[in-house]
Amino acid sequence: MKLIVAGTEKEYEEGLTVEQLIAAENVEMPLYVTVTINDDFVKTEERETRQLQDGDQVEFLYFMGGGC
């Protein structure tokens, strides 16, 4: 199946879960990353069971705090 991961089209096997994609993409700090699929946020507890579908657009987001 084809996915768009961080703006790049890539090929993956059918049945891939969000957790498996995080590992395959070598995402830094996977415990702290927020994942969106087609602009919808994926709950952390759903990562192991949520399967990706052909054509899904996936983004990995990090929310940082800071300031003065």
Coordinates of C-alpha atoms in Angstrom, one line a residue:
M1 CA 0.0 0.0 0.0
K2 CA 1.1 3.6 -0.5
L3 CA 1.3 6.0 2.4
I4 CA 2.3 9.7 2.5
V5 CA 4.6 9.9 5.4
A6 CA 5.8 13.4 6.4
G7 CA 5.1 14.6 2.8
T8 CA 6.8 11.7 1.0
E9 CA 5.0 8.9 -0.7
K10 CA 6.3 5.5 0.5
E11 CA 5.3 1.8 0.0
Y12 CA 4.5 -0.5 3.0
E13 CA 2.8 -3.9 3.5
E14 CA -0.9 -4.1 4.1
G15 CA -2.0 -4.3 7.8
L16 CA 0.8 -2.0 9.1
T17 CA -0.1 -0.4 12.4
V18 CA 0.9 3.1 13.6
E19 CA 3.3 1.6 16.1
Q20 CA 5.0 -0.5 13.4
L21 CA 5.3 2.6 11.2
I22 CA 6.9 4.6 14.0
A23 CA 9.5 1.8 14.3
A24 CA 10.0 1.5 10.5
E25 CA 10.5 5.2 10.2
N26 CA 13.0 5.3 13.1
V27 CA 11.1 8.2 14.7
E28 CA 13.1 10.0 17.3
M29 CA 11.7 9.9 20.9
P30 CA 8.7 7.7 19.9
L31 CA 7.2 8.1 23.4
Y32 CA 6.8 11.8 22.9
V33 CA 5.6 12.0 19.3
T34 CA 2.1 12.8 18.4
V35 CA 0.8 11.1 15.2
T36 CA -1.9 12.3 12.8
I37 CA -3.5 10.3 10.1
N38 CA -5.4 12.4 7.5
D39 CA -5.2 15.3 10.0
D40 CA -6.9 13.3 12.8
F41 CA -4.9 12.8 16.0
V42 CA -4.3 9.2 17.0
K43 CA -4.6 8.4 20.7
T44 CA -1.4 6.9 22.2
E45 CA -3.3 3.8 23.4
E46 CA -4.6 3.2 19.8
R47 CA -1.1 3.1 18.2
E48 CA -0.7 -0.7 18.5
T49 CA -4.0 -1.6 17.0
R50 CA -4.8 1.2 14.5
Q51 CA -4.0 -0.1 11.0
L52 CA -3.1 2.3 8.2
Q53 CA -5.0 2.3 4.9
D54 CA -3.8 2.8 1.4
G55 CA -3.5 6.5 0.7
D56 CA -3.3 7.6 4.3
Q57 CA -1.3 10.8 5.1
V58 CA 0.7 10.4 8.2
E59 CA 2.6 13.2 10.1
F60 CA 4.7 13.0 13.2
L61 CA 4.5 16.0 15.5
Y62 CA 6.4 17.1 18.5
F63 CA 5.0 19.8 20.9
M64 CA 7.6 21.8 22.6
G65 CA 7.2 24.2 25.5
G66 CA 9.4 27.1 26.3
G67 CA 9.6 30.8 26.3
C68 CA 10.6 33.5 28.7

